[in-house]
XYZ file of N, CA, C and O in Angstrom:
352
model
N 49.156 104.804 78.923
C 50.295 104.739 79.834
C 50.504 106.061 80.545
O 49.885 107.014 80.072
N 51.299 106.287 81.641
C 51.552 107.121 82.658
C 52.170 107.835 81.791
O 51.954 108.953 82.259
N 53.134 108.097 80.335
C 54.190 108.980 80.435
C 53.011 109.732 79.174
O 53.367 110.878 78.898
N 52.031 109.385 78.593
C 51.202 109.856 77.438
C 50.630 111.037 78.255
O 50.307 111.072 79.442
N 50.591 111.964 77.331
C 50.063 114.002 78.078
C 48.771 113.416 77.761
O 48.383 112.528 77.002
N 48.133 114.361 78.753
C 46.411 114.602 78.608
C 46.017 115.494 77.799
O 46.264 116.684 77.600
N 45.088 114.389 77.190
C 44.393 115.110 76.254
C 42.531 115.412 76.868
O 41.791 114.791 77.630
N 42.366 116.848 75.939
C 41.840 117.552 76.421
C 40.454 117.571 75.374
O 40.646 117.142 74.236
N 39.236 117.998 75.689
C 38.198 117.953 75.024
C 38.249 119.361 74.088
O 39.208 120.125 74.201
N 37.381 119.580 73.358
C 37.820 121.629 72.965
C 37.212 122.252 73.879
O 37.775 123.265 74.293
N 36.264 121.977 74.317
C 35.307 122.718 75.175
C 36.417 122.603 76.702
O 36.833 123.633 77.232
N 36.734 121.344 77.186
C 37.559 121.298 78.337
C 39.157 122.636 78.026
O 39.634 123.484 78.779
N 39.456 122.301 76.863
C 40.984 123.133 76.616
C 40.478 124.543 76.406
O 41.348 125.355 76.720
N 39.570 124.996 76.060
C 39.066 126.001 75.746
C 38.671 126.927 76.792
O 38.954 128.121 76.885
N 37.845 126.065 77.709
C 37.854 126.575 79.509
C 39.200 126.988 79.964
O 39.547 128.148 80.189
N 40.089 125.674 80.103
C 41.189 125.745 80.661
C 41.937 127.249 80.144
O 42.379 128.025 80.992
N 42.017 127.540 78.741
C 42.584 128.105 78.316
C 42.324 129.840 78.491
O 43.114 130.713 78.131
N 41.349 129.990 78.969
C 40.930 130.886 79.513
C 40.947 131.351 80.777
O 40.785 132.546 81.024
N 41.174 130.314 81.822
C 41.419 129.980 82.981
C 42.754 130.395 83.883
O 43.010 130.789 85.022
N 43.618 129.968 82.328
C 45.206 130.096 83.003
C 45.397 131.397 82.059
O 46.596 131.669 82.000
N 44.602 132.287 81.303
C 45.091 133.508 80.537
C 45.949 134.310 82.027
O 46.627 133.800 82.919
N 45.493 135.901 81.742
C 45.870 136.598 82.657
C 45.125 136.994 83.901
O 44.052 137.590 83.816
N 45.579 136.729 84.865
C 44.862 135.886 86.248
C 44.293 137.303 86.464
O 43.394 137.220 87.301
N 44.429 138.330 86.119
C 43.882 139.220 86.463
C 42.582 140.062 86.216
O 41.877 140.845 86.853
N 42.631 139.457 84.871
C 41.668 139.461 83.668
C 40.200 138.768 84.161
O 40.351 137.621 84.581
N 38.807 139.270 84.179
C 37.677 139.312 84.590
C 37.805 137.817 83.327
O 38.356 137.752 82.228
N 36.792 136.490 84.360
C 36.818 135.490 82.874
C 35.443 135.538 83.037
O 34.714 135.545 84.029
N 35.186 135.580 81.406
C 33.459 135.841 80.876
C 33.667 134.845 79.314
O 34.472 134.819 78.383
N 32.393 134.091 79.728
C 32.101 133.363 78.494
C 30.747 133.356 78.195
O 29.760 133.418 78.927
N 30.924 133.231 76.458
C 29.727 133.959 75.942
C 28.861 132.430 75.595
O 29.603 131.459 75.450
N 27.922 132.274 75.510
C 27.127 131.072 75.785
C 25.765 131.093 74.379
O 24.814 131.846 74.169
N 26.158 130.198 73.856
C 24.612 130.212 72.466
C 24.085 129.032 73.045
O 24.794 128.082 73.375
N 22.573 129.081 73.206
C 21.582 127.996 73.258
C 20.760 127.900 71.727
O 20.208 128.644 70.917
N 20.991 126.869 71.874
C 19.947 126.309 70.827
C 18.766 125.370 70.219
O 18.980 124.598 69.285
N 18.004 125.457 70.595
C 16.907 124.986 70.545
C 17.094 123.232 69.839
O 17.982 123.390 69.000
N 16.858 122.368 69.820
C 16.540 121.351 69.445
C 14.822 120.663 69.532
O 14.170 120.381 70.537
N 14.412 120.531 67.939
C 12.864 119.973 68.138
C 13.159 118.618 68.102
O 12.131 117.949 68.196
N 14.190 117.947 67.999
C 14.691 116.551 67.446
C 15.086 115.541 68.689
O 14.616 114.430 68.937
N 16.082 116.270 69.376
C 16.789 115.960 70.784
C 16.200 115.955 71.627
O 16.757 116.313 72.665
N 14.588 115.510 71.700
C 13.612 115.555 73.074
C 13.103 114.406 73.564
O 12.860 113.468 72.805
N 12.836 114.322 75.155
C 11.874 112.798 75.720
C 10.575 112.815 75.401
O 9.946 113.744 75.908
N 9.852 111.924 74.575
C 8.140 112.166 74.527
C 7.721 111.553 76.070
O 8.295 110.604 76.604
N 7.097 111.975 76.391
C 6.229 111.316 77.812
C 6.136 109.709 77.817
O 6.062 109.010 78.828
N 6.150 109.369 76.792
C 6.300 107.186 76.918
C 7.429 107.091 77.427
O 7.685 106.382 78.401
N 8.458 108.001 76.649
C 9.725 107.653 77.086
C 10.062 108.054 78.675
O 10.963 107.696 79.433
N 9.079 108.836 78.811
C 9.483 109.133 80.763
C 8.777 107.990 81.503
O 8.628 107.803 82.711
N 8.504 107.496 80.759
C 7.919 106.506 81.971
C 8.637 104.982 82.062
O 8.131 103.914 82.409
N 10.058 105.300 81.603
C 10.527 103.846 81.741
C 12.156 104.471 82.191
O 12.279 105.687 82.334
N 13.216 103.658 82.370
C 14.132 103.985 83.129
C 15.628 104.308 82.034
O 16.144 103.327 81.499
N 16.148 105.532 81.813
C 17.065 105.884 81.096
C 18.387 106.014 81.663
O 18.872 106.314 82.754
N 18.896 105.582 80.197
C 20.487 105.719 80.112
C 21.212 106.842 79.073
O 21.182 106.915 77.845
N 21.734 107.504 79.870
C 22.319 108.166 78.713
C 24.119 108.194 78.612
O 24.926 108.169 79.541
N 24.307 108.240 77.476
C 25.817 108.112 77.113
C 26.286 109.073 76.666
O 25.984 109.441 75.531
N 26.992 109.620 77.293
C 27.908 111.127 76.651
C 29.159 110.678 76.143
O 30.040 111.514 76.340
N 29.511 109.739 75.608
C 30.895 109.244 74.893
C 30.971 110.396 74.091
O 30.184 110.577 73.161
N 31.985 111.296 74.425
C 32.760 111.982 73.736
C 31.578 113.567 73.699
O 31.915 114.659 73.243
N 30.472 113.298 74.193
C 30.113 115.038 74.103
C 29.299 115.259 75.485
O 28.100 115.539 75.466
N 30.208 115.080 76.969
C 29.793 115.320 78.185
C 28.928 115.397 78.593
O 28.214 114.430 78.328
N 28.209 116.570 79.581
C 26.819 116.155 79.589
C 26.225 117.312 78.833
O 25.028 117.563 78.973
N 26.822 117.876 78.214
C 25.695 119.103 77.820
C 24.322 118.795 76.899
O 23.144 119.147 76.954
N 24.970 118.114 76.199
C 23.512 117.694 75.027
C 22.033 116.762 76.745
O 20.821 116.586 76.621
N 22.851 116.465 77.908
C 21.547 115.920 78.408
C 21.267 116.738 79.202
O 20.340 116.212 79.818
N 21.506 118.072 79.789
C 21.259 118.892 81.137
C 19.499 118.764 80.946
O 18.734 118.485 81.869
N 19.130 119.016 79.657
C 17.543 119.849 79.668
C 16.639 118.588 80.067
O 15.466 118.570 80.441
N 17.711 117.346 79.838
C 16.812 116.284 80.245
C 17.021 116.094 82.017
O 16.102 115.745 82.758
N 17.868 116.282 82.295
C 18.468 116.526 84.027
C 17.327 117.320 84.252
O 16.323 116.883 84.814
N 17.470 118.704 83.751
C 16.090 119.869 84.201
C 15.079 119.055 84.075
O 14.686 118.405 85.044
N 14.506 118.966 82.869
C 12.684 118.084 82.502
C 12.782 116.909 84.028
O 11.681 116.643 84.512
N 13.684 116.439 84.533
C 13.427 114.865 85.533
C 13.421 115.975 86.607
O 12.342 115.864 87.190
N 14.292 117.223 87.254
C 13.899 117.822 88.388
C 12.765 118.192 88.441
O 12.215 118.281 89.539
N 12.112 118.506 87.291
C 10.881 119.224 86.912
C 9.979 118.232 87.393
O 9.295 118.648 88.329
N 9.754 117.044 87.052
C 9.033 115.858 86.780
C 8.864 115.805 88.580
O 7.863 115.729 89.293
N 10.341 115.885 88.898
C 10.390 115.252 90.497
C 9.487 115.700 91.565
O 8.949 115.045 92.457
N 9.405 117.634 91.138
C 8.869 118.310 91.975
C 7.430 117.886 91.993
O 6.899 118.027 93.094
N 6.816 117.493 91.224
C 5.381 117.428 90.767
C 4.953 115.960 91.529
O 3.917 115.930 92.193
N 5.843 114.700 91.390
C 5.055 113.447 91.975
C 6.163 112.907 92.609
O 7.227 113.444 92.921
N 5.781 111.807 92.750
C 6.332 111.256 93.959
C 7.502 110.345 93.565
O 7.123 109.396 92.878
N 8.677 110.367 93.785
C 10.033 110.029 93.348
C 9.611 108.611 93.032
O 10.149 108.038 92.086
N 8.888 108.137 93.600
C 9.046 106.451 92.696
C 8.234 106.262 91.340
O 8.274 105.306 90.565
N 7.521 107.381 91.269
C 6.695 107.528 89.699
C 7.634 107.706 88.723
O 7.381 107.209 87.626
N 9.075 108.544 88.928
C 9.608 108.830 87.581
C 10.949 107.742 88.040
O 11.705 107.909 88.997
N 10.970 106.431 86.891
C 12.044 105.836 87.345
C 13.674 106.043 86.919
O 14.052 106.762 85.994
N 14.320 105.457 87.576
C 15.481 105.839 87.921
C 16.412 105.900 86.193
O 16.033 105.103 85.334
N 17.696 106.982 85.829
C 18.016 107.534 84.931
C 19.633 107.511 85.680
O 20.199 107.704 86.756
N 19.952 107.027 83.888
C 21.772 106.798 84.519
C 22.813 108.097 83.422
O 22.568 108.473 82.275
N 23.760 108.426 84.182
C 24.069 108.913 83.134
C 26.133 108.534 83.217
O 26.797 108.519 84.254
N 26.472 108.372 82.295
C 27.957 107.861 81.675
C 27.973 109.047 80.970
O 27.098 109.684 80.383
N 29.576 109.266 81.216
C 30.223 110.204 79.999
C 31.765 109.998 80.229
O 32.579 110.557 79.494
């Protein structure tokens, strides 16, 4: 309903919250990558048409797969790598 407050992700409130600190204040955020051997596309899987679902963890867990399909794109010809959906 209209009168229920927004709720916020941690990562979304956590931005925000940094955002509205002191406007004067330089904003810097510190960033860990981490490798995943588990969380990857094998090449069968590029060759058929994906969905991905970010229910509840946005897109970050799929960017490297966003990168790997720009990657893919530059190399052949856009109708070789088929089409990829993404929900969140």
């Amino acid at each position: 309903p209209e009168s229920d407050p927004p709720r916020y992700g941690v990562g979304s409130k956590f931005l925000l919250n940094i955002l509205q600190s002191d406007a004067a204040a330089p904003k810097r955020v510190t960033l860990h990558h981490k490798p995943s051997a588990k969380f990857v596309l094998n090449e069968e899987a590029l060759k058929h048409p994906i969905v991905m679902i970010g229910a509840g963890t946005g897109v970050a867990p799929f960017l490297s797969f966003i990168d790997h399909k720009a990657q893919l794109l530059q190399k052949a010809e856009p109708a070789v790598v088929p089409d990829w959906w993404m929900f969140y």
